[in-house]
Amino acid sequence: MDRYDAIIIGGGHNGLVNGAYLARGGLKTLILERRHLVGGAAITEELRPGFSFTTFSYALSLLRPQIIHELELPRHGFLPLLMSTRFAPGADGDHLLFTRDHDENLREIIRHSPHDADAYEQYGHDLDRVCQAIKPLLDMAPPDIFSDDPEELVALASLGSRLRSLDRRTLHNAVRLLTGSAADFVDDYFDSELLKGWLASSSIIGSKVGPRSQGSGLVLLFHSLGEHDGEFGTWAFHKGGNGGFTQVLARAAQAFGAEIRLEAPVERVLTRDGEATGVALADGTEIAADVVVSALDPRRTFLELVDPRELPDDLVEDIRRLKFQGVSSKVNFALDGLPAHPELGARADIYRGFVNIGPSIDYLERAYDAAKYGRYSEEPYIDCAIQSTIDPDMAPPGRHVLSCFVQYTPYRLREGDWDIEREPMADRVQATLERFFPGFGDLVLQREVQTPLDIERTLGLSEGNIFAGEFLAPQMFFFRPAPGWSQYRTPLAGYYQCGSGTHPGGCVMGAPGRNAAHQILKDRGTPIG
Amino acid sequence: MIRTTPFHPRTSALNETGLWQHWSGHLAASRYQSSDKLEYFAVRNAAGIFDTSPLYKYRIAGRDAERFLSGMLARDIRQCPPGHAHYTTWLDERGFVLEDGVIQHRSVGEYLLTSAEPNFAWFADRVGRMAVSVEEVSLGIGALAVQGPRSRDLLARLVPDTAALPFFGITTGSIGGRPVTVSRTGYTGDLGYEVWVETPDALAVWDALWDALDGRGVLPYGMAALYMLRIEAGLMLLGVDFDSSRFAFNDAHRSTPLELGWRWMFKGLAEDDRPFIGRRALEREIAERTSRWNMVGLVVDWQDYDRVYSAAGLIPPKDHRPIHEDWMVYDDERRRVGYAASTMYSPVLQRHVALARVRPDLGRPGTRLFLEFTVDHHYEQVAAHVARLPLYNPQRKTA
Ligand SMILES: Cc1cc2nc3c(=O)[nH]c(=O)nc-3n(C[C@H](O)[C@H](O)[C@H](O)COP(=O)(O)OP(=O)(O)OC[C@H]3O[C@@H](n4cnc5c(N)ncnc54)[C@H](O)[C@@H]3O)c2cc1C
């Protein structure tokens, strides 16, 4: 039997990060991926010659900067490309267009509301302060509040003193965001419906909440915790899409000595006397290892890869209660040219970043209403990105790829199922785009649709939840994925978890993979330097 | 009155910002749209086009041109056959650098020298009785740099010989029906070319070139992006990283070519018997190891950098805009051992980097040093390590 120090199940970005760190820490490491390519939700596929589609995830921001340095990613081709504009079309040709010139942007806001210009600065500053306070929590295992271990008590105390060191306003803003709704939060600053809709759009990503739901503030805050070259809350397109990024990670992991095996689905984790001893592949191959790490979501980690009977009842129950409720789809297009905006035309510069179809809080909330009753939105929220304007290698000259992240498309439809509703849903997306960019339909060369069901089938993300477990307060930090099990360990010795279902959560962030590697190496007595 | 370049009617139509700066008496776009960093990425990821016409250009020709230049230039011009170019330098008798520039050997006995500052008198006054003419052709020739990974394929569609052109090779062809010279040179440290045209042909060439580039991920880039690119490329900027010895008041403002990291230019020095200005001083400097400095790259330790800002309650800035100021460099015992004159945050390297002069014994890659700058109006010293130049050196540059 082959034998490794560590086996990672799942070659998504967290599995790759985890494997790279373990290899870097000196462990003989094997990463097992079920599919023919690594990357999981962060892949790029050439579905039409010359057109590269970011099948699922499409932009980068939350990636922890330490990972870039510690894994020496620039040596392996890490190249996050700046998005130079952001565009929010409104009704009837109205729009907000932001460039990299801050003062120009303030003028653009004033066009809609004189009040909102300095309010926008205040909003940005307040949000930056909260992010600055919270970010360090992303890089550690949450302290175990249920433990009497002195080390845990110290960690808890230092968390408390960190909170106490915050100024009142920042702490209050943090609580407003963590517990309240995004609509209430942005209402406190702004008048312009278009601006509010734009800002509140990041409060619903991947989550079954509307901007007026309590808890949407948390989602907004989470999406603000990223950075691009030190600029908080800013996003980039990686060269070659997010799949380009995971290829970089794979090269880095291999450079540290990790082995990657493709088309190697793991059937189950082998255990003996409450201890993991290796894995069995679907084809029956058994591979031995001291450490087995699941980079899959918590349902797979606790209910499928191991026999739930080997686990404490309350843990099994907590995992069963975990909310997934995927509501997001992708509709990706190959285009014959750039869409034309009624006012601005087909100017390339308006598309060098996200294009946000979410022109008001009402629009977003109405889109959400459908999801509450098991329907997909008539007029969905769409986060568009024409990545070929930033990375021309993604499409032939004059042609483009358009990635559309779509909500709401609930995993469980009240009527019909996704195999029937897939194309009709994509038709709604296309009709919505047609409304904002008349003539859009004529540009479409090809369309790819990924519903929550497809996401679940292809990636194994339960119910198609893009974060491997929703961003709800009772599913975060101490409680992610379950109370008492937020430190990447499991009740089975040698069996660990490092997927997006662990702290801090989903997004192409790498933090779960990195934090888990720290924990594993610490438990083995060889902490990362 | 400030002049405009032969391409100005086109570049001014593209410049959305109204931002221009003065370069050698010409208007030069600072950036064309709101983000200099976008233009920078166009060069690193696709291609960019840059109007480099304001350079000084001298045609040096005649039966004795090679002999003349081999006495004037410190790098051995005899190793530069027709169809090739050299990055070169010229020195004073004390072995200090007057300037650097690129010289093209266009045809037997005919050269085109470019430089950042006027040098006509320096060359023309030293012709003596040799059969050489030195001609000021700065305004007669326009130049466009096309730089970046896509530059070869795009240019080869217009000038087929570009496809096989070696690093620092030159060739001729036509664009838009007008004759052009293409050299595989540039100031970005990337795969790239420069297209040289007669001024009256400039707009016709631009139009044909732009037609071939537009919509293919190519952006015009301005001075701001250029200054980023050249730091990563480890290319010195006159007036920032060094000064001309000619107009210096003291030796602190003078540099030898070895001090600027150009030792590679003199690999064959022992075998070549060429007398050139500064030779004896250069030989003495090599033999007696009297260089005062070693030009190196510095890469700032990211943890230490974050530490000083976080301690001050600040978000650590990662500003890509180059800083052209002297920042002091210290050794482990916090003794001053040099200074950095060009500093920036490099997006491709994801680090703060600098071009720095350090004591010659501290030039080994990996040597730990400290860079000093201010945080909240206090001096802070942050760990950095020495790195070989160029800091960014993609294979495609020379491949
Ligand atoms: C449609 C969509 C859009 C998104 N957009 C963004 C975005 O723009 N930016 C962003 O930051 N985040 C985005 N996200 C979220 C982000 O992509 C994910 O949170 C993240 O990529 C998950 O990474 P992971 O490594 O934890 O898991 P995954 O990427 O899900 O990786 C799990 C891997 O395990 C493999 N696997 C499954 N079962 C087995 C088995 N039995 N044996 C072996 N291997 C197995 C799977 O094939 C997969 O490769 C998006 C997600 C989706 C779905």
Short mmCIF file of N, CA, C and O in Angstrom, two decimals, chain A residues 266-356:
data_model
loop_
_atom_site.label_atom_id
_atom_site.label_comp_id
_atom_site.label_asym_id
_atom_site.label_seq_id
_atom_site.Cartn_x
_atom_site.Cartn_y
_atom_site.Cartn_z
N VAL A 266 -12.30 9.91 -3.82
CA VAL A 266 -12.18 9.17 -2.57
C VAL A 266 -13.57 8.67 -2.18
O VAL A 266 -14.54 9.42 -2.18
N GLU A 267 -13.62 7.40 -1.84
CA GLU A 267 -14.89 6.78 -1.46
C GLU A 267 -15.12 6.99 0.04
O GLU A 267 -16.18 7.38 0.47
N ARG A 268 -14.09 6.71 0.80
CA ARG A 268 -14.24 6.90 2.25
C ARG A 268 -12.88 6.99 2.93
O ARG A 268 -11.85 6.62 2.35
N VAL A 269 -12.96 7.50 4.14
CA VAL A 269 -11.77 7.60 4.97
C VAL A 269 -11.64 6.30 5.76
O VAL A 269 -12.62 5.82 6.33
N LEU A 270 -10.46 5.72 5.76
CA LEU A 270 -10.24 4.49 6.52
C LEU A 270 -9.95 4.86 7.96
O LEU A 270 -9.21 5.81 8.24
N THR A 271 -10.59 4.13 8.87
CA THR A 271 -10.36 4.43 10.29
C THR A 271 -10.11 3.13 11.05
O THR A 271 -10.52 2.04 10.62
N ARG A 272 -9.40 3.29 12.16
CA ARG A 272 -9.26 2.17 13.09
C ARG A 272 -9.21 2.72 14.49
O ARG A 272 -8.46 3.67 14.76
N ASP A 273 -10.05 2.23 15.35
CA ASP A 273 -10.11 2.66 16.76
C ASP A 273 -10.19 4.19 16.88
O ASP A 273 -9.41 4.80 17.61
N GLY A 274 -11.10 4.78 16.12
CA GLY A 274 -11.29 6.22 16.26
C GLY A 274 -10.17 7.06 15.69
O GLY A 274 -10.00 8.22 16.05
N GLU A 275 -9.43 6.46 14.79
CA GLU A 275 -8.29 7.17 14.22
C GLU A 275 -8.29 6.98 12.71
O GLU A 275 -8.55 5.87 12.24
N ALA A 276 -7.98 8.04 11.98
CA ALA A 276 -7.90 7.91 10.53
C ALA A 276 -6.59 7.22 10.16
O ALA A 276 -5.54 7.53 10.72
N THR A 277 -6.67 6.29 9.20
CA THR A 277 -5.45 5.58 8.81
C THR A 277 -5.15 5.72 7.32
O THR A 277 -4.13 5.28 6.84
N GLY A 278 -6.07 6.34 6.58
CA GLY A 278 -5.86 6.48 5.14
C GLY A 278 -7.17 6.66 4.43
O GLY A 278 -8.18 7.01 5.06
N VAL A 279 -7.16 6.45 3.12
CA VAL A 279 -8.40 6.60 2.35
C VAL A 279 -8.56 5.41 1.41
O VAL A 279 -7.58 4.75 1.05
N ALA A 280 -9.80 5.19 1.01
CA ALA A 280 -10.09 4.22 -0.04
C ALA A 280 -10.67 4.97 -1.22
O ALA A 280 -11.58 5.80 -1.04
N LEU A 281 -10.13 4.75 -2.40
CA LEU A 281 -10.66 5.39 -3.60
C LEU A 281 -11.84 4.60 -4.13
O LEU A 281 -12.06 3.45 -3.75
N ALA A 282 -12.59 5.24 -5.04
CA ALA A 282 -13.78 4.60 -5.60
C ALA A 282 -13.42 3.30 -6.30
O ALA A 282 -14.21 2.36 -6.33
N ASP A 283 -12.21 3.23 -6.86
CA ASP A 283 -11.81 2.00 -7.56
C ASP A 283 -11.25 0.94 -6.62
O ASP A 283 -10.74 -0.09 -7.05
N GLY A 284 -11.34 1.21 -5.31
CA GLY A 284 -10.93 0.22 -4.34
C GLY A 284 -9.50 0.38 -3.83
O GLY A 284 -9.15 -0.22 -2.81
N THR A 285 -8.71 1.20 -4.51
CA THR A 285 -7.33 1.43 -4.06
C THR A 285 -7.35 2.00 -2.64
O THR A 285 -8.13 2.90 -2.33
N GLU A 286 -6.46 1.48 -1.80
CA GLU A 286 -6.33 2.06 -0.46
C GLU A 286 -4.97 2.72 -0.33
O GLU A 286 -3.97 2.18 -0.80
N ILE A 287 -4.95 3.89 0.26
CA ILE A 287 -3.70 4.60 0.46
C ILE A 287 -3.62 4.98 1.93
O ILE A 287 -4.58 5.52 2.49
N ALA A 288 -2.49 4.70 2.52
CA ALA A 288 -2.35 4.95 3.96
C ALA A 288 -1.77 6.33 4.24
O ALA A 288 -0.98 6.85 3.44
N ALA A 289 -2.18 6.92 5.33
CA ALA A 289 -1.64 8.22 5.73
C ALA A 289 -1.87 8.45 7.21
O ALA A 289 -2.86 7.96 7.77
N ASP A 290 -0.96 9.20 7.84
CA ASP A 290 -1.15 9.56 9.25
C ASP A 290 -2.23 10.62 9.39
O ASP A 290 -2.96 10.66 10.37
N VAL A 291 -2.24 11.51 8.39
CA VAL A 291 -3.18 12.62 8.44
C VAL A 291 -4.05 12.56 7.21
O VAL A 291 -3.54 12.41 6.10
N VAL A 292 -5.35 12.66 7.41
CA VAL A 292 -6.27 12.74 6.29
C VAL A 292 -7.06 14.04 6.45
O VAL A 292 -7.60 14.31 7.53
N VAL A 293 -7.07 14.85 5.40
CA VAL A 293 -7.75 16.15 5.47
C VAL A 293 -8.86 16.18 4.45
O VAL A 293 -8.62 15.95 3.26
N SER A 294 -10.05 16.48 4.88
CA SER A 294 -11.14 16.64 3.92
C SER A 294 -11.25 18.10 3.53
O SER A 294 -11.43 18.97 4.38
N ALA A 295 -11.14 18.35 2.22
CA ALA A 295 -11.34 19.71 1.70
C ALA A 295 -12.72 19.82 1.08
O ALA A 295 -12.96 20.69 0.26
N LEU A 296 -13.61 18.94 1.46
CA LEU A 296 -14.98 18.97 0.93
C LEU A 296 -15.89 19.69 1.93
O LEU A 296 -15.44 20.12 2.98
N ASP A 297 -17.15 19.77 1.58
CA ASP A 297 -18.02 20.51 2.49
C ASP A 297 -18.40 19.64 3.69
O ASP A 297 -18.18 18.42 3.69
N PRO A 298 -18.94 20.26 4.75
CA PRO A 298 -19.12 19.53 6.00
C PRO A 298 -20.03 18.31 5.89
O PRO A 298 -19.81 17.31 6.59
N ARG A 299 -21.02 18.37 5.01
CA ARG A 299 -21.87 17.19 4.86
C ARG A 299 -21.05 16.00 4.39
O ARG A 299 -21.21 14.88 4.89
N ARG A 300 -20.22 16.24 3.40
CA ARG A 300 -19.39 15.13 2.88
C ARG A 300 -18.37 14.71 3.93
O ARG A 300 -18.11 13.53 4.12
N THR A 301 -17.80 15.72 4.59
CA THR A 301 -16.73 15.43 5.55
C THR A 301 -17.23 14.54 6.69
O THR A 301 -16.55 13.59 7.09
N PHE A 302 -18.43 14.86 7.20
CA PHE A 302 -18.89 14.16 8.40
C PHE A 302 -19.93 13.08 8.14
O PHE A 302 -20.08 12.16 8.92
N LEU A 303 -20.68 13.23 7.04
CA LEU A 303 -21.78 12.28 6.84
C LEU A 303 -21.52 11.28 5.72
O LEU A 303 -22.21 10.28 5.64
N GLU A 304 -20.53 11.58 4.85
CA GLU A 304 -20.32 10.67 3.72
C GLU A 304 -18.96 10.00 3.72
O GLU A 304 -18.84 8.81 3.45
N LEU A 305 -17.91 10.77 4.00
CA LEU A 305 -16.57 10.19 3.92
C LEU A 305 -16.30 9.25 5.10
O LEU A 305 -15.48 8.35 5.00
N VAL A 306 -16.97 9.51 6.19
CA VAL A 306 -16.84 8.59 7.33
C VAL A 306 -18.24 8.12 7.73
O VAL A 306 -19.23 8.72 7.32
N ASP A 307 -18.28 7.09 8.50
CA ASP A 307 -19.55 6.58 8.96
C ASP A 307 -20.02 7.44 10.13
O ASP A 307 -19.33 7.52 11.16
N PRO A 308 -21.17 8.11 9.98
CA PRO A 308 -21.63 9.01 11.04
C PRO A 308 -21.69 8.31 12.40
O PRO A 308 -21.59 8.96 13.43
N ARG A 309 -21.82 6.98 12.39
CA ARG A 309 -21.90 6.27 13.68
C ARG A 309 -20.60 6.34 14.45
O ARG A 309 -20.55 6.09 15.64
N GLU A 310 -19.53 6.72 13.75
CA GLU A 310 -18.26 6.86 14.46
C GLU A 310 -18.14 8.22 15.15
O GLU A 310 -17.15 8.50 15.81
N LEU A 311 -19.14 9.08 14.92
CA LEU A 311 -19.06 10.45 15.43
C LEU A 311 -20.06 10.67 16.53
O LEU A 311 -21.10 9.98 16.59
N PRO A 312 -19.80 11.65 17.41
CA PRO A 312 -20.76 11.99 18.46
C PRO A 312 -22.10 12.41 17.85
O PRO A 312 -22.12 13.10 16.82
N ASP A 313 -23.19 12.01 18.48
CA ASP A 313 -24.52 12.31 17.97
C ASP A 313 -24.77 13.80 17.76
O ASP A 313 -25.35 14.21 16.75
N ASP A 314 -24.35 14.59 18.75
CA ASP A 314 -24.71 16.01 18.63
C ASP A 314 -23.99 16.65 17.43
O ASP A 314 -24.54 17.51 16.77
N LEU A 315 -22.80 16.20 17.13
CA LEU A 315 -22.10 16.73 15.96
C LEU A 315 -22.86 16.35 14.69
O LEU A 315 -23.12 17.19 13.82
N VAL A 316 -23.24 15.09 14.62
CA VAL A 316 -23.97 14.62 13.44
C VAL A 316 -25.25 15.44 13.27
O VAL A 316 -25.60 15.88 12.17
N GLU A 317 -25.91 15.68 14.39
CA GLU A 317 -27.14 16.46 14.33
C GLU A 317 -26.87 17.90 13.88
O GLU A 317 -27.59 18.46 13.06
N ASP A 318 -25.81 18.50 14.42
CA ASP A 318 -25.47 19.87 14.03
C ASP A 318 -25.18 19.95 12.53
O ASP A 318 -25.57 20.91 11.86
N ILE A 319 -24.47 18.96 12.01
CA ILE A 319 -24.13 18.99 10.58
C ILE A 319 -25.40 18.81 9.76
O ILE A 319 -25.60 19.47 8.75
N ARG A 320 -26.29 17.95 10.22
CA ARG A 320 -27.55 17.75 9.48
C ARG A 320 -28.38 19.03 9.46
O ARG A 320 -29.11 19.29 8.53
N ARG A 321 -28.23 19.83 10.52
CA ARG A 321 -29.02 21.07 10.62
C ARG A 321 -28.39 22.24 9.84
O ARG A 321 -29.02 23.27 9.69
N LEU A 322 -27.16 22.05 9.45
CA LEU A 322 -26.44 23.13 8.76
C LEU A 322 -27.22 23.55 7.52
O LEU A 322 -27.70 22.72 6.77
N LYS A 323 -27.33 24.88 7.32
CA LYS A 323 -28.11 25.38 6.17
C LYS A 323 -27.20 25.57 4.95
O LYS A 323 -26.13 26.18 5.05
N PHE A 324 -27.64 25.03 3.85
CA PHE A 324 -26.93 25.21 2.58
C PHE A 324 -27.74 26.09 1.63
O PHE A 324 -27.31 27.19 1.27
N GLN A 325 -28.91 25.62 1.22
CA GLN A 325 -29.87 26.43 0.47
C GLN A 325 -29.25 27.27 -0.64
O GLN A 325 -29.37 28.50 -0.65
N GLY A 326 -28.54 26.63 -1.58
CA GLY A 326 -27.93 27.40 -2.67
C GLY A 326 -28.96 28.19 -3.46
O GLY A 326 -30.08 27.71 -3.68
N VAL A 327 -28.60 29.41 -3.81
CA VAL A 327 -29.53 30.26 -4.57
C VAL A 327 -28.87 30.88 -5.80
O VAL A 327 -29.45 31.72 -6.47
N SER A 328 -27.62 30.48 -6.08
CA SER A 328 -26.87 31.17 -7.13
C SER A 328 -26.66 30.27 -8.33
O SER A 328 -26.45 29.07 -8.20
N SER A 329 -26.67 30.90 -9.50
CA SER A 329 -26.34 30.20 -10.73
C SER A 329 -25.31 31.01 -11.50
O SER A 329 -25.10 32.18 -11.22
N LYS A 330 -24.71 30.34 -12.44
CA LYS A 330 -23.84 31.06 -13.39
C LYS A 330 -24.45 30.90 -14.77
O LYS A 330 -24.90 29.81 -15.15
N VAL A 331 -24.45 31.98 -15.53
CA VAL A 331 -24.76 31.89 -16.96
C VAL A 331 -23.61 32.60 -17.67
O VAL A 331 -23.38 33.79 -17.45
N ASN A 332 -22.87 31.84 -18.42
CA ASN A 332 -21.69 32.41 -19.08
C ASN A 332 -21.93 32.50 -20.58
O ASN A 332 -22.52 31.59 -21.17
N PHE A 333 -21.48 33.59 -21.16
CA PHE A 333 -21.73 33.81 -22.58
C PHE A 333 -20.42 33.97 -23.36
O PHE A 333 -19.46 34.56 -22.85
N ALA A 334 -20.42 33.48 -24.58
CA ALA A 334 -19.43 33.91 -25.56
C ALA A 334 -20.12 34.95 -26.42
O ALA A 334 -21.24 34.71 -26.89
N LEU A 335 -19.48 36.11 -26.59
CA LEU A 335 -20.13 37.22 -27.28
C LEU A 335 -19.37 37.61 -28.54
O LEU A 335 -18.14 37.55 -28.57
N ASP A 336 -20.14 38.07 -29.50
CA ASP A 336 -19.56 38.50 -30.77
C ASP A 336 -19.00 39.92 -30.70
O ASP A 336 -18.36 40.39 -31.63
N GLY A 337 -19.26 40.62 -29.61
CA GLY A 337 -18.77 41.99 -29.46
C GLY A 337 -19.21 42.50 -28.10
O GLY A 337 -19.78 41.74 -27.31
N LEU A 338 -18.94 43.77 -27.84
CA LEU A 338 -19.32 44.34 -26.55
C LEU A 338 -20.78 44.79 -26.58
O LEU A 338 -21.24 45.34 -27.58
N PRO A 339 -21.50 44.56 -25.48
CA PRO A 339 -22.87 45.06 -25.40
C PRO A 339 -22.89 46.59 -25.49
O PRO A 339 -21.91 47.24 -25.12
N ALA A 340 -24.00 47.11 -25.96
CA ALA A 340 -24.12 48.57 -26.07
C ALA A 340 -25.07 49.08 -24.99
O ALA A 340 -26.19 48.60 -24.86
N HIS A 341 -24.59 50.03 -24.22
CA HIS A 341 -25.44 50.67 -23.22
C HIS A 341 -26.16 51.84 -23.89
O HIS A 341 -25.56 52.54 -24.70
N PRO A 342 -27.48 52.03 -23.58
CA PRO A 342 -28.24 53.05 -24.30
C PRO A 342 -27.61 54.44 -24.27
O PRO A 342 -27.72 55.18 -25.23
N GLU A 343 -26.95 54.79 -23.15
CA GLU A 343 -26.34 56.13 -23.08
C GLU A 343 -24.89 56.13 -23.51
O GLU A 343 -24.43 57.05 -24.16
N LEU A 344 -24.16 55.13 -23.11
CA LEU A 344 -22.70 55.18 -23.27
C LEU A 344 -22.21 54.38 -24.47
O LEU A 344 -21.04 54.47 -24.83
N GLY A 345 -23.07 53.58 -25.03
CA GLY A 345 -22.66 52.82 -26.20
C GLY A 345 -21.85 51.59 -25.83
O GLY A 345 -21.93 51.09 -24.71
N ALA A 346 -21.05 51.12 -26.78
CA ALA A 346 -20.28 49.88 -26.58
C ALA A 346 -18.84 50.20 -26.21
O ALA A 346 -17.91 49.52 -26.64
N ARG A 347 -18.65 51.24 -25.42
CA ARG A 347 -17.29 51.63 -25.00
C ARG A 347 -16.64 50.52 -24.18
O ARG A 347 -17.22 50.03 -23.22
N ALA A 348 -15.41 50.18 -24.53
CA ALA A 348 -14.74 49.09 -23.80
C ALA A 348 -14.51 49.47 -22.34
O ALA A 348 -14.62 48.64 -21.44
N ASP A 349 -14.23 50.75 -22.09
CA ASP A 349 -13.78 51.10 -20.74
C ASP A 349 -14.87 50.92 -19.69
O ASP A 349 -14.56 50.74 -18.51
N ILE A 350 -16.14 50.95 -20.07
CA ILE A 350 -17.16 50.78 -19.03
C ILE A 350 -17.26 49.34 -18.57
O ILE A 350 -17.88 49.03 -17.56
N TYR A 351 -16.60 48.44 -19.29
CA TYR A 351 -16.68 47.01 -18.95
C TYR A 351 -15.40 46.46 -18.33
O TYR A 351 -15.20 45.27 -18.29
N ARG A 352 -14.51 47.35 -17.89
CA ARG A 352 -13.25 46.82 -17.34
C ARG A 352 -13.38 46.54 -15.85
O ARG A 352 -12.51 46.91 -15.06
N GLY A 353 -14.45 45.90 -15.48
CA GLY A 353 -14.67 45.56 -14.08
C GLY A 353 -16.07 45.01 -13.96
O GLY A 353 -16.71 44.71 -14.97
N PHE A 354 -16.56 44.87 -12.72
CA PHE A 354 -17.91 44.34 -12.54
C PHE A 354 -18.94 45.29 -13.15
O PHE A 354 -18.81 46.50 -13.08
N VAL A 355 -19.98 44.68 -13.73
CA VAL A 355 -21.14 45.43 -14.16
C VAL A 355 -22.29 44.89 -13.33
O VAL A 355 -22.60 43.70 -13.37
N ASN A 356 -22.88 45.77 -12.53
CA ASN A 356 -23.84 45.34 -11.51
C ASN A 356 -25.28 45.58 -11.94
O ASN A 356 -25.70 46.72 -12.07
#
